[in-house]
Coordinates of C-alpha atoms in Angstrom, one line a residue:
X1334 CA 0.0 0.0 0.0
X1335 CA 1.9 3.0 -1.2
X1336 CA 0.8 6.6 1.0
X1337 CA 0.2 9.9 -1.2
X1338 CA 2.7 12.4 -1.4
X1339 CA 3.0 14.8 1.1
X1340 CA 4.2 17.8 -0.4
X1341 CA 5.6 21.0 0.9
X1342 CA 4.1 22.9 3.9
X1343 CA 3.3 24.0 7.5
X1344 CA 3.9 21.2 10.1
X1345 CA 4.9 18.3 7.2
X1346 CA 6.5 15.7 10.1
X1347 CA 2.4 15.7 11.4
X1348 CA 1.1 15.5 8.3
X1349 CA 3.6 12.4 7.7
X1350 CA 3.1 11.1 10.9
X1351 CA -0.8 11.0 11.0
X1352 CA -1.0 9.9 7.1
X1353 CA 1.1 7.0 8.8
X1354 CA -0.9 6.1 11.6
X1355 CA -4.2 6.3 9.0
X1356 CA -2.6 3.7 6.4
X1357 CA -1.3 1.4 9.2
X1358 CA -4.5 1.1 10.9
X1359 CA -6.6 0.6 7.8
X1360 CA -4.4 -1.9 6.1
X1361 CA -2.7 -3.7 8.7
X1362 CA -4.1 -7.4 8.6
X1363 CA -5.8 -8.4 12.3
X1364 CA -7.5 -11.5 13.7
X1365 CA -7.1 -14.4 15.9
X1366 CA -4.0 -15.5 17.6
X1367 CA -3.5 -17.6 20.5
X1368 CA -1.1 -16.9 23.3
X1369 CA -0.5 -18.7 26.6
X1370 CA -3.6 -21.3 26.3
X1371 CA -6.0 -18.3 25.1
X1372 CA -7.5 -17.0 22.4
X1373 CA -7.2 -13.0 21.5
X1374 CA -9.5 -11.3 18.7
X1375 CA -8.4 -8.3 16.5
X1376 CA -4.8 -8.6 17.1
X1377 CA -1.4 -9.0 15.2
X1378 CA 2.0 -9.8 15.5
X1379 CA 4.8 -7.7 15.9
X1380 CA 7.0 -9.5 13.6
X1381 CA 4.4 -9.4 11.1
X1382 CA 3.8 -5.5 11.9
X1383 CA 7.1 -4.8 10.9
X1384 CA 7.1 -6.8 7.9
X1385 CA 3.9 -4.8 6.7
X1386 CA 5.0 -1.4 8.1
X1387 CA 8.7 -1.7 5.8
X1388 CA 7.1 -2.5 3.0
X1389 CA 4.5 0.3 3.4
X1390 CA 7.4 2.9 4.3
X1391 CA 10.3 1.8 1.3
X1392 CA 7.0 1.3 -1.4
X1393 CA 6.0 5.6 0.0
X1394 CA 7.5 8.4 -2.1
X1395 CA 7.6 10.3 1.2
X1396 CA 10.4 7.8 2.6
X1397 CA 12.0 5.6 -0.5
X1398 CA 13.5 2.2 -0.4
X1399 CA 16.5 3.4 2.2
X1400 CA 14.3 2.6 5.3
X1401 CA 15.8 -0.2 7.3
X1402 CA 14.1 -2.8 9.6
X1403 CA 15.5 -1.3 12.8
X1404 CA 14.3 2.1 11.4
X1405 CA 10.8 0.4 11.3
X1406 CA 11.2 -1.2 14.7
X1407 CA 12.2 1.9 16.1
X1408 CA 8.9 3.7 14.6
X1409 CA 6.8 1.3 16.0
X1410 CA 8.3 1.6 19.6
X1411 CA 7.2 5.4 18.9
X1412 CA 3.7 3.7 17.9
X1413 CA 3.3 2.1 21.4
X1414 CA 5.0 5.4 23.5
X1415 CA 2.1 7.5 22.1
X1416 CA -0.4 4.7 22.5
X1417 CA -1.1 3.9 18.8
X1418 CA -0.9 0.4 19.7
X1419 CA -0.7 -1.5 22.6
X1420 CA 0.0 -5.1 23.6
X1421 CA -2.7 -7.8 24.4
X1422 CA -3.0 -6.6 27.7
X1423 CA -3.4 -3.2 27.4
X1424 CA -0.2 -1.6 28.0
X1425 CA 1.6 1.5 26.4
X1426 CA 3.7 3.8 27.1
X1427 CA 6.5 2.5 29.2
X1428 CA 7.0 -1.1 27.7
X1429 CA 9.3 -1.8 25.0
X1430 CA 8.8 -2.9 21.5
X1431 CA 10.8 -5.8 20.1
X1432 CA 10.5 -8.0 16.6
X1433 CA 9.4 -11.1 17.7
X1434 CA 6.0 -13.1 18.6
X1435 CA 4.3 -10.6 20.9
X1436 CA 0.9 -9.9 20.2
X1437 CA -0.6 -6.3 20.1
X1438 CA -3.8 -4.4 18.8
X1439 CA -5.4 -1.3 18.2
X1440 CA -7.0 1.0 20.9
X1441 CA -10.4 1.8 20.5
X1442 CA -9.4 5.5 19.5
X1443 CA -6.4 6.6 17.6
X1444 CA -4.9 9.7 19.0
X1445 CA -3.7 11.3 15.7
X1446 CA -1.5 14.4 16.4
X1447 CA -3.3 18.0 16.2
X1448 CA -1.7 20.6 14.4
X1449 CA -0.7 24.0 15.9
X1450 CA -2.8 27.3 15.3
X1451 CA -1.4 30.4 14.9
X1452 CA -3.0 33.2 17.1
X1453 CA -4.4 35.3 15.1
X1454 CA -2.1 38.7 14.0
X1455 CA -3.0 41.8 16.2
X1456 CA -0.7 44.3 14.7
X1457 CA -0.7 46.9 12.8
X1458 CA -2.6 47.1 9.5
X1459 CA -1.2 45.8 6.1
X1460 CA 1.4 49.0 4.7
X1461 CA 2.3 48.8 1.4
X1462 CA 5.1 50.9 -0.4
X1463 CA 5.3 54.6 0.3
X1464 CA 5.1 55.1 -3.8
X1465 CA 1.6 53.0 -4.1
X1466 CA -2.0 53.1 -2.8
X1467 CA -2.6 49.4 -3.5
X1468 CA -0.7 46.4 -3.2
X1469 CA 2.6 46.1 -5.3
X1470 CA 2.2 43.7 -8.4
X1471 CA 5.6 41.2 -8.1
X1472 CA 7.6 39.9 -10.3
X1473 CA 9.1 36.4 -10.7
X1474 CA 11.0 36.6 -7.8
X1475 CA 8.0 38.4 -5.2
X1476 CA 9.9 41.4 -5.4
X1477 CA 7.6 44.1 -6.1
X1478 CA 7.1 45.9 -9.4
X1479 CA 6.3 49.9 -9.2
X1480 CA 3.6 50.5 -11.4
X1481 CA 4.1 52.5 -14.8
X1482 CA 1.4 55.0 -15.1
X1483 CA 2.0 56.8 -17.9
X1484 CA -0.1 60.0 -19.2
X1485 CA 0.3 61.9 -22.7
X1486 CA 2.7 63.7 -21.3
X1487 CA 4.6 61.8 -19.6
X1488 CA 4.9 59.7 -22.6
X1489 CA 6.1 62.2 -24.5
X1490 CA 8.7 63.1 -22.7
X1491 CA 10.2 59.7 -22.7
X1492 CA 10.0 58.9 -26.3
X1493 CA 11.3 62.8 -27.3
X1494 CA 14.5 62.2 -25.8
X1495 CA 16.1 61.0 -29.1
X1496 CA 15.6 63.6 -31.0
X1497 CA 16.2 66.5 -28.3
X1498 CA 13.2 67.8 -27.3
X1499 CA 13.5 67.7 -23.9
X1500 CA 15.1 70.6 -22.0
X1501 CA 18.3 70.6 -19.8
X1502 CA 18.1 67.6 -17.8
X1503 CA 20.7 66.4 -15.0
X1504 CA 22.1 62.9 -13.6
X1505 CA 21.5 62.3 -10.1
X1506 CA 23.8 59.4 -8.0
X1507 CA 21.5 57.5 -5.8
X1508 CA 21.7 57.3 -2.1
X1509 CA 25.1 55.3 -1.0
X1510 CA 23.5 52.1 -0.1
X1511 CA 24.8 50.6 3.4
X1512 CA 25.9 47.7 4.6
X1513 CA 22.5 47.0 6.6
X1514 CA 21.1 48.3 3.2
X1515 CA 23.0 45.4 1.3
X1516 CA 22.2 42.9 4.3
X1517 CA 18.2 43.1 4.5
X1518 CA 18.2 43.1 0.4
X1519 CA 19.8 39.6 1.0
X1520 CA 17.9 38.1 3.6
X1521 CA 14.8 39.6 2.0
X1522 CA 14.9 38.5 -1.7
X1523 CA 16.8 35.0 0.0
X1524 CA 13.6 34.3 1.9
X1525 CA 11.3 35.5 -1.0
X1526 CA 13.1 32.9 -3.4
X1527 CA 12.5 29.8 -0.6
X1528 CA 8.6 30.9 -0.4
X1529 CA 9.1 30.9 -4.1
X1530 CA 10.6 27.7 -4.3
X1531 CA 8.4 25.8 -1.5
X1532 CA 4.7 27.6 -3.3
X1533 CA 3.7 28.5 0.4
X1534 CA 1.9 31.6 1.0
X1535 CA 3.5 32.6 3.9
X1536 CA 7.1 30.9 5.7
X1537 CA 5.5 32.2 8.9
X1538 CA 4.8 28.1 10.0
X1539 CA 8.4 27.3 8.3
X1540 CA 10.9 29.6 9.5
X1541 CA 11.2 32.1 11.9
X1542 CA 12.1 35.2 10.1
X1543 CA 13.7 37.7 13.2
X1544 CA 15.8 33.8 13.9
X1545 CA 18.1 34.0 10.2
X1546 CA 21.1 36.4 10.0
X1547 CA 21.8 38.2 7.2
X1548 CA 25.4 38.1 7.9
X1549 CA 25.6 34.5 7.5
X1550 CA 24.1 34.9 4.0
X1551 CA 26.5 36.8 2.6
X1552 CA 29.6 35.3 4.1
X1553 CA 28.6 31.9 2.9
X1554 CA 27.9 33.5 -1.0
X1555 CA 31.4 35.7 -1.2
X1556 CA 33.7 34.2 1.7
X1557 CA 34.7 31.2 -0.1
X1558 CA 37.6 29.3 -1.7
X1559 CA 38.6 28.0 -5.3
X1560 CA 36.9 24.2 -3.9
X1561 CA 33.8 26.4 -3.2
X1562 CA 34.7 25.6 1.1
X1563 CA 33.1 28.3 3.1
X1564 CA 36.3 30.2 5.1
X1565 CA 36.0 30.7 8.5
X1566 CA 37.2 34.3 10.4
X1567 CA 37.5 32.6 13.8
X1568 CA 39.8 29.7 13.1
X1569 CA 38.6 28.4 16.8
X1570 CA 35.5 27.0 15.1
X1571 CA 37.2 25.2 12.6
X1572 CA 37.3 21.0 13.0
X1573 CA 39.9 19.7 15.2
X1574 CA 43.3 19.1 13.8
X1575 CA 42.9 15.2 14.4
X1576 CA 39.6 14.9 13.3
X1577 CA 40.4 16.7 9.9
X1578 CA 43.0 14.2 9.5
X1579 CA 41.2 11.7 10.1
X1580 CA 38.8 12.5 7.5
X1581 CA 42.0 13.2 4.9
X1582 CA 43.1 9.3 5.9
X1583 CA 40.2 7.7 4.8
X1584 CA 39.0 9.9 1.9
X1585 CA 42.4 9.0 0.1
X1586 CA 42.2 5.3 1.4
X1587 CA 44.3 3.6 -0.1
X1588 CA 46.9 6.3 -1.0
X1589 CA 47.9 7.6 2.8
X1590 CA 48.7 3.8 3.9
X1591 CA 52.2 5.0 2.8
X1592 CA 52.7 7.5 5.6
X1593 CA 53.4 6.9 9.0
X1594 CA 49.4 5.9 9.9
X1595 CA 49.3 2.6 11.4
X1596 CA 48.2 -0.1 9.3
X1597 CA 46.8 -3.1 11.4
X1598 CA 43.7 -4.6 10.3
X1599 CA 40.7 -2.6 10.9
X1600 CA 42.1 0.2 11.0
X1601 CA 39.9 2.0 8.4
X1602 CA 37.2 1.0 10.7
X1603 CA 38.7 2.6 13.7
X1604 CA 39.4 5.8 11.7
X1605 CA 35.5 5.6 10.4
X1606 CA 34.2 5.1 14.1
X1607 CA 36.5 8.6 14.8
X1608 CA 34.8 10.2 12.8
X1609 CA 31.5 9.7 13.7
X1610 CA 31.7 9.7 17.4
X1611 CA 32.7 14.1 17.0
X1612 CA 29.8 14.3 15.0
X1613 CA 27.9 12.6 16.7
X1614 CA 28.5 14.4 19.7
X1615 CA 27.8 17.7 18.3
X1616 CA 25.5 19.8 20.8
X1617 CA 23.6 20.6 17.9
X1618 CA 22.9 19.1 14.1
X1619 CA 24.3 20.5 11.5
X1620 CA 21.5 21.8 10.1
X1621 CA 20.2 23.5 13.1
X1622 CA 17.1 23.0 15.4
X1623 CA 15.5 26.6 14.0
X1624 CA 15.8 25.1 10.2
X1625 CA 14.2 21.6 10.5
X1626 CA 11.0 22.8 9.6
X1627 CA 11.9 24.3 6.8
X1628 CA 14.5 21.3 5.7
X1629 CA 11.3 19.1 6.3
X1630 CA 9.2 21.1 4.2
X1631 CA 11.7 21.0 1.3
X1632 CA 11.9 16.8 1.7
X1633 CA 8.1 17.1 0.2
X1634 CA 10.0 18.3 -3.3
X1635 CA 11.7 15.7 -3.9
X1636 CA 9.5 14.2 -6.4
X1637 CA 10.9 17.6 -8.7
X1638 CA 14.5 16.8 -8.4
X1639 CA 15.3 20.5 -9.4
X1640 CA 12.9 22.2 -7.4
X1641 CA 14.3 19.6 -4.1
X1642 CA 18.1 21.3 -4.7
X1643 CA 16.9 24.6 -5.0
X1644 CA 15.3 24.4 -2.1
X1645 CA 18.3 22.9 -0.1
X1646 CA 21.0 25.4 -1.9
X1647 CA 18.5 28.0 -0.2
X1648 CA 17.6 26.6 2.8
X1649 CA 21.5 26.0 3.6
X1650 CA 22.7 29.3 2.8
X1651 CA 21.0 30.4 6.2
X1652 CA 23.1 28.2 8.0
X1653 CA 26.0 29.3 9.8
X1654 CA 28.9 29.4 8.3
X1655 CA 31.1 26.9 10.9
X1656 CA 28.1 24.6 10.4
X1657 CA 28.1 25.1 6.7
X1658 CA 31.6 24.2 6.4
X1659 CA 31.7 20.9 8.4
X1660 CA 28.5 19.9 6.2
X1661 CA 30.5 20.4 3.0
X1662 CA 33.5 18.6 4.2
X1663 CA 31.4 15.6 6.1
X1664 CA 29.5 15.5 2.5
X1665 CA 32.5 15.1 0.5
X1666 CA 34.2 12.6 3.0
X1667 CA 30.6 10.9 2.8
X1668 CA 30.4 10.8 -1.1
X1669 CA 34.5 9.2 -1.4
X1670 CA 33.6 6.6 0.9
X1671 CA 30.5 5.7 -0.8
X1672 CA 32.2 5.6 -4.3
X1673 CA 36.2 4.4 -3.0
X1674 CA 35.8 0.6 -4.3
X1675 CA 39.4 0.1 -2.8
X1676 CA 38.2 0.7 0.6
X1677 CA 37.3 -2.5 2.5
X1678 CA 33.7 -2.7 4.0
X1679 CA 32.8 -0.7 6.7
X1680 CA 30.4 -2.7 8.6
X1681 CA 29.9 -6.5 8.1
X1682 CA 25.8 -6.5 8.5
X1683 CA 25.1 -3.2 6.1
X1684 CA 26.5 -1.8 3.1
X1685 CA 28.5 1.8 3.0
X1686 CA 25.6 3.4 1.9
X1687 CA 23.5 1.9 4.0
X1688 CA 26.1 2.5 6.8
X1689 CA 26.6 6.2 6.3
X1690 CA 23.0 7.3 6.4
X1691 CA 22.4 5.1 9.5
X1692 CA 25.6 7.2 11.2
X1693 CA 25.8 10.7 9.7
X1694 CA 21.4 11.2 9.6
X1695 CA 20.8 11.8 13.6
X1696 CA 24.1 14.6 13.4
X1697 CA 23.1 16.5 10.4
X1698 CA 19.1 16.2 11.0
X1699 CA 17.1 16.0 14.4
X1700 CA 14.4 18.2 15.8
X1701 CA 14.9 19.1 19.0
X1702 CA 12.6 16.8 20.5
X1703 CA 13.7 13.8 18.6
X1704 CA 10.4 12.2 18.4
X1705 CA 7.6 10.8 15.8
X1706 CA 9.7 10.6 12.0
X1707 CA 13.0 12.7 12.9
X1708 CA 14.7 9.2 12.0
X1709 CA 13.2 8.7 8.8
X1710 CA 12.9 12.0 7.7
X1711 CA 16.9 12.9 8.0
X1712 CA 17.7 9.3 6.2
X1713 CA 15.9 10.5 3.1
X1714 CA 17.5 14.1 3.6
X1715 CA 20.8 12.2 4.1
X1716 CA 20.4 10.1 1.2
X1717 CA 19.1 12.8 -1.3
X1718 CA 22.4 14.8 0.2
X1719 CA 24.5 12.4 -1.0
X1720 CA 23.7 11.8 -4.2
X1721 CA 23.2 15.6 -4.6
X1722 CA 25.9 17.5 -2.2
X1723 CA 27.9 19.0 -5.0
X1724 CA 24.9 21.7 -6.4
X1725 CA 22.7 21.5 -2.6
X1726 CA 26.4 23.2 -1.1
X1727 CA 26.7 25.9 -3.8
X1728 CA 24.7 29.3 -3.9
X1729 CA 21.6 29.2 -6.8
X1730 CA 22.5 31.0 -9.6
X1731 CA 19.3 32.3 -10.2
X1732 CA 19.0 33.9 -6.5
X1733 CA 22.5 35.2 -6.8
X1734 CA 22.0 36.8 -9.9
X1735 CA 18.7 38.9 -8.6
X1736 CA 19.9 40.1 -5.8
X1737 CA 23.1 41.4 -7.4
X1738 CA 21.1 43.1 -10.2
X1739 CA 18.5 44.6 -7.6
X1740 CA 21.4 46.3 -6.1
X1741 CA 23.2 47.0 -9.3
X1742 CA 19.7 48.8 -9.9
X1743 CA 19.6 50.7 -6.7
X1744 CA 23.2 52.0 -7.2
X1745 CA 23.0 53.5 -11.2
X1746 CA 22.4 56.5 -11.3
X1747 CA 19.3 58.3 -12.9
X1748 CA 17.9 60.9 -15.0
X1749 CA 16.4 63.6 -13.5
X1750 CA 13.4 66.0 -15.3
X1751 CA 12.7 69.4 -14.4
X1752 CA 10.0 69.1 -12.4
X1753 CA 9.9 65.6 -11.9
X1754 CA 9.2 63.8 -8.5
X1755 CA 11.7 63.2 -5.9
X1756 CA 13.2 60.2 -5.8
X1757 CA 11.1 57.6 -3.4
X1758 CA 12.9 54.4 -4.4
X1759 CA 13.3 52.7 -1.6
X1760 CA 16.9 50.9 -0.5
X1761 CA 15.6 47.3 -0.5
X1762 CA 12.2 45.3 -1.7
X1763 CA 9.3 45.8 0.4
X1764 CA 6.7 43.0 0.6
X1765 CA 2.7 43.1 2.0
X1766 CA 1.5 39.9 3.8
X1767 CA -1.8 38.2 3.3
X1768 CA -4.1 37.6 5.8
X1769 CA -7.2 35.9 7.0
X1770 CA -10.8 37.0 7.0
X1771 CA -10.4 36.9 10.5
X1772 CA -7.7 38.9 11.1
X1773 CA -9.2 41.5 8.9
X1774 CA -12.2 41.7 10.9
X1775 CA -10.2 41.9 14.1
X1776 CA -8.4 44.5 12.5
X1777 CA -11.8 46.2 11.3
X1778 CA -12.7 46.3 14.7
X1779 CA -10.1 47.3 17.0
X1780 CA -7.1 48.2 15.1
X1781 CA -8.0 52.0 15.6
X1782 CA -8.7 51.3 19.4
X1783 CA -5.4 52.0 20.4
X1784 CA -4.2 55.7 17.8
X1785 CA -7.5 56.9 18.7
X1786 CA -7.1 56.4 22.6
X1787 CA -3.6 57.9 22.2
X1788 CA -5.3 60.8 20.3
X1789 CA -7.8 61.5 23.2
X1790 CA -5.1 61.3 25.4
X1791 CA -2.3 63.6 23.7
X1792 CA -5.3 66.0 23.6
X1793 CA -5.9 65.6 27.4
X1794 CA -1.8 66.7 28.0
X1795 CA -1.6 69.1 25.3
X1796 CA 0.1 72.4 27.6
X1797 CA -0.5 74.5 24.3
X1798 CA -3.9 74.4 24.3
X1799 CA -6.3 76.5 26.4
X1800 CA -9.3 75.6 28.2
X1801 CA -11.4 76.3 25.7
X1802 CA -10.0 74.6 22.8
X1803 CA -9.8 71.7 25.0
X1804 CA -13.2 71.7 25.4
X1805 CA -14.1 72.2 21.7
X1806 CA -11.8 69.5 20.7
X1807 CA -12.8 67.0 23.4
X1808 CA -16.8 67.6 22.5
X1809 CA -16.2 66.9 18.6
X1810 CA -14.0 63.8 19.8
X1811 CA -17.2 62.8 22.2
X1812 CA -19.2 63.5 18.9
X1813 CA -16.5 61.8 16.2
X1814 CA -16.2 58.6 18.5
X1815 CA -18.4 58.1 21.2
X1816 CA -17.3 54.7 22.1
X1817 CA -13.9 55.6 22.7
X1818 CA -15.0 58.2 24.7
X1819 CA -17.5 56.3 26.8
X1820 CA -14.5 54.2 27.3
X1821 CA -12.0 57.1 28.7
X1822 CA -14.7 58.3 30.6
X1823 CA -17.9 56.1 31.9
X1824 CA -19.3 58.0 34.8
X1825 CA -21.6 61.6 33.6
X1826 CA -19.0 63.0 36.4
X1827 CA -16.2 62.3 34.7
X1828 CA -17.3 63.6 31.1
X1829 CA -18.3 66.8 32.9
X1830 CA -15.3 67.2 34.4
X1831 CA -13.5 66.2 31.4
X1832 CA -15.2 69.1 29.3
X1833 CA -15.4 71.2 32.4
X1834 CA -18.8 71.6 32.3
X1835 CA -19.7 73.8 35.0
X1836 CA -22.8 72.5 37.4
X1837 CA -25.9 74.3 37.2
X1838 CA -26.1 76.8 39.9
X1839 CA -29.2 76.3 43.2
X1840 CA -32.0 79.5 42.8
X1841 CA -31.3 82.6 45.2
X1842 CA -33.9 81.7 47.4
X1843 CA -32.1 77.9 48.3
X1844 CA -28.9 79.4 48.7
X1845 CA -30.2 81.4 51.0
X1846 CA -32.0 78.9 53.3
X1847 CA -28.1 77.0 52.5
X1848 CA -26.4 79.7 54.4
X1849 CA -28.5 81.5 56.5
X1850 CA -25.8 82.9 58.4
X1851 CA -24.2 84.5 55.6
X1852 CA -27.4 85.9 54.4
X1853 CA -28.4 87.3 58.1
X1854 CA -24.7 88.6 58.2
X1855 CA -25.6 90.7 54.9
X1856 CA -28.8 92.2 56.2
X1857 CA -27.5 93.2 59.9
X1858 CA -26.3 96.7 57.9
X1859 CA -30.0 97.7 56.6
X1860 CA -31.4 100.9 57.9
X1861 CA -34.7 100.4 58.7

C-alpha cells in the first residue's frame, strides 16, 4: 500500500506522521491469535507488523526504499510510546517494543497528532510601499514591481529624448547604499526565493524570520575558496586538527597507507568510528534546530528533483557558516567513501551506503525533541544529500543573480526632469502579507482602538492648548467617536469634568436657606 505524497508545507513531520498512523491502521491485517492457552481477537504480531509497516514505508515516495528494519522497529516503539498500539494486555507507554512473537492491537481510538494554530495577528494594519496606494504587483521573484502609469505627457517626454526635445536635464547618484542596506536586500529576496521555491503563502509556519542572519548569507555566498569551502574568520570553530585528519586518511584510502598511519587490520574501521563519534556528539545538528521545519518542508520536493536542490542550496545558505563548512567537508568525505571501491567494507551486516546514512542522519538532521519521523525524515535528507551534495552546497545561480542586479539597480544612477518627483525608491524590496478573513475583521474592529485612545489622550496633555479649545476638541472627539470616549470616561461625572462643564447653579432663594448665616450677616447693615 503506497501513502500519497505529502508535499511541501506547514507542520509536514504531522502530516507524515498522522497519514502513517491512518494507512497502518486501515491496512494492517488483524485477527485471531492464541497466546499462553488463550485466544485473543483483532490482534497482530509484531513481527508481522514490521514486515507490513517496511514494505508500506520503502514502497511511499515520502520515505523511498532506504528505510531499514531497525528504522521500522524503532517507529513502531514510537507507535506504542504515544499509544497507537498497545499489547494484548493493554499496555503502552513504558514497555518496549521488540521484533518477535508478541501480540498487540489497536485501541479503541487513535490519537492522531493536532496541528498547531497560529493566534491570530493583532498588529498593525497591512502598509504597502510609500510610492503606491494598493498592493505592489511582483515579479518572478516576489519582489515588487512599481507600477508605470503613464499619461500623454509623460509619454512624450520619454519617447522625445532621441531627438532632443526635452530641456536641460541632470544625472543624479542615488543614495550610498549601506551595509544594513546590502544585508536586508539579502535576507529579504533569500527568503522570498525559498517561499518561491516551497509555493507557500507565507514561511510564517516554516521559519522564523527575526531567527536568520543576514550576515551569515552573505559570508557563505562571497567568503569562499577556489573548492567552493566556506572560510571561516575565527579559526577556533574550525574542526579539530585530528579529526580533519582523520577524514583526509580515509577519503584517500588507499593512498595515505604510505605514511606513517598505522596499518593493522581494521584500522579503516577505527578511523570511520573517529569520525562519527565528534559528529555525533555535536550539541547541535548540522542543520540546526530553528531550520528543520523548513528542511522538512523541502523533503516534500523531492519528487521535482530540481525544485528539491533549490530548495536545499536555499535553505543551507541560512546556515551558519562553521556549520556550513563541516557539512560540505562531512559530505565530500561521505560521497568518497561511498564511491572508493578500494576501501574494504565498513560494517559487516550493512552496506557503505547503507552504513553512512544510518551514522551521519541523527548529526546532520534532528528536531529538538527527537520524536515521531525525525529518523526517517533525516535518512531520506541524508540520502538525497549524498547523491546531490555537490549543487545543494553551492549558492543558486538564479538567487545570486537577482539580488546582485536589484542592487546594481539601486546603485545607477538616474535621469532627473525638471520638475519631476523626488526620488522615493526605496533601499531594499518591500513585501505586504496576506491575511485571513479573521484577522481582517479583528483588525476592522479594534485596530484604531489604540491611535485613537492615544489621540484622546495627547489631547488631554496638550500644555499648548487653552481651556477652551480643549473643550471644543474634546466635545467633537465625544461626537466623532463616542465609544472611545464612553470608554475614557464612563461616569456623567467624569465627562463633565473632562469638558469642564460647570454645574448648574441652586436659585437665590435655596442658597439662601443653604447659608442662613451669611445671608443674616448681609442684612445686619440695613437701615430700617
Amino acid at each position: 500500500m503506497e501513502q500519497r505524497i505529502v508535499g511541501p508545507g506547514p507542520y509536514r513531520a504531522t502530516r507524515l506522521w498522522n497519514e502513517t498512523i491512518e494507512q497502518f491502521r486501515a491496512g494492517l491485517p488483524v485477527g485471531r491469535h492464541r497466546c499462553r492457552l488463550r485466544n485473543y481477537e483483532r490482534c497482530f504480531v509484531a513481527r508481522a507488523a514490521v514486515d507490513w509497516l517496511l514494505a508500506l514505508l520503502r514502497g511511499s515516495h515520502n520515505f523511498g526504499p532506504e528505510v531499514t528494519r531497525r528504522q521500522t522497529v524503532q517507529l513502531l516503539g514510537k507507535f506504542l510510546k504515544n499509544h497507537v498500539i498497545e499489547d494484548i494486555q493493554g499496555r503502552w507507554g513504558t514497555e518496549d517494543f521488540k521484533d518477535n512473537r508478541q501480540l498487540y492491537r489497536f485501541p479503541l481510538s487513535s490519537p492522531l497528532k493536532p496541528y498547531p494554530r497560529r493566534p491570530p495577528f493583532h498588529g498593525d494594519p497591512v502598509k504597502f510601499p510609500a510610492w503606491s496606494d494598493t498592493p505592489p504587483a511582483t515579479s518572478q521573484d516576489n519582489i515588487p514591481v512599481r507600477p508605470l502609469l503613464l499619461n500623454s505627457d509623460s509619454w512624450f517626454k520619454r519617447h522625445s529624448i532621441a531627438i532632443g526635445e526635452i530641456p536641460a536635464c541632470r544625472l543624479v547618484q542615488r543614495r550610498q547604499l549601506t551595509d544594513a542596506n546590502v544585508e536586508d536586500i539579502w535576507k529579504s529576496m533569500t527568503l522570498a526565493h525559498l517561499q518561491k521555491v516551497l509555493g507557500l503563502d507565507s514561511l510564517e509556519a516554516v521559519l522564523d524570520a527575526k531567527l536568520v542572519k543576514s550576515k551569515n548569507i552573505i559570508h557563505n555566498v562571497y567568503r569562499v575558496n577556489q573548492q567552493g569551502l566556506v572560510l571561516l574568520e575565527d579559526k577556533s570553530q574550525e574542526l579539530p586538527h585530528w579529526v580533519l585528519s582523520a577524514m583526509k586518511c580515509l577519503a584517500n584510502w588507499p593512498g595515505s597507507s604510505n605514511t606513517k598511519q598505522p596499518s593493522y587490520p581494521g584500522f579503516e574501521k577505527d578511523v570511520f568510528r573517529t569520525i562519527a563519534d565528534y559528529y555525533g556528539h555535536l550539541k547541535e545538528p548540522l542543520l540546526t534546530f530553528q531550520l528543520f521545519d523548513a528542511f522538512v518542508s523541502v523533503l516534500g520536493l523531492f519528487q521535482k528533483e530540481a525544485a528539491a536542490v533549490e530548495g536545499l542550496q536555499t535553505c543551507c545558505l541560512l546556515l551558519p557558516p562553521e556549520n556550513r563548512r563541516k557539512l560540505q567537508l562531512l559530505t565530500r568525505l561521505m560521497a568518497r567513501i561511498h564511491d572508493n571501491r578500494q576501501l574494504p567494507p565498513l560494517c559487516e551486516h550493512s552496506g557503505t551506503r547503507a552504513l553512512i546514512v544510518q551514522t551521519f542522519s541523527r548529526p546532520i538532521l534532528r528536531s529538538r525533541a527527537e520524536a515521531e519521523l525525525d529518523e526517517l525524515l533525516s535518512a531520506r535528507l541524508v540520502t538525497f544529500l549524498l547523491d546531490h551534495h555537490q549543487e545543494i552546497l553551492t549558492v543558486p545561480p538564479a538567487l545570486q543573480a537577482a539580488v546582485e542586479e536589484r542592487l546594481a539597480h539601486l546603485r545607477r544612477v538616474q535621469i532627473k526632469y525638471p520638475g519631476a518627483d523626488p526620488d522615493t525608491t526605496l533601499p531594499g524590496p518591500s513585501f505586504c502579507r496576506q491575511i485571513s478573513p479573521e484577522e481582517f475583521e479583528y483588525q476592522k474592529e479594534f485596530g484604531a482602538q489604540e491611535p485613537i485612545a492615544a489621540l484622546l489622550e495627547g489631547t488631554l496633555a496638550d500644555p499648548k492648548l487653552s481651556v477652551k479649545e480643549k473643550r471644543k476638541k474634546l466635545k467633537q472627539f465625544q461626537k466623532s467617536h463616542p465609544a472611545a470616549f464612553q470608554e475614557r470616561f464612563p461616569t456623567p461625572e467624569s465627562q463633565a469634568a473632562a469638558l469642564l462643564v460647570e454645574r448648574p447653579r441652586p436659585p437665590l432663594l435655596v442658597r439662601a436657606l443653604t447659608r442662613p448665616f451669611q445671608a443674616f450677616h448681609r442684612t445686619r447693615s440695613f437701615r430700617v
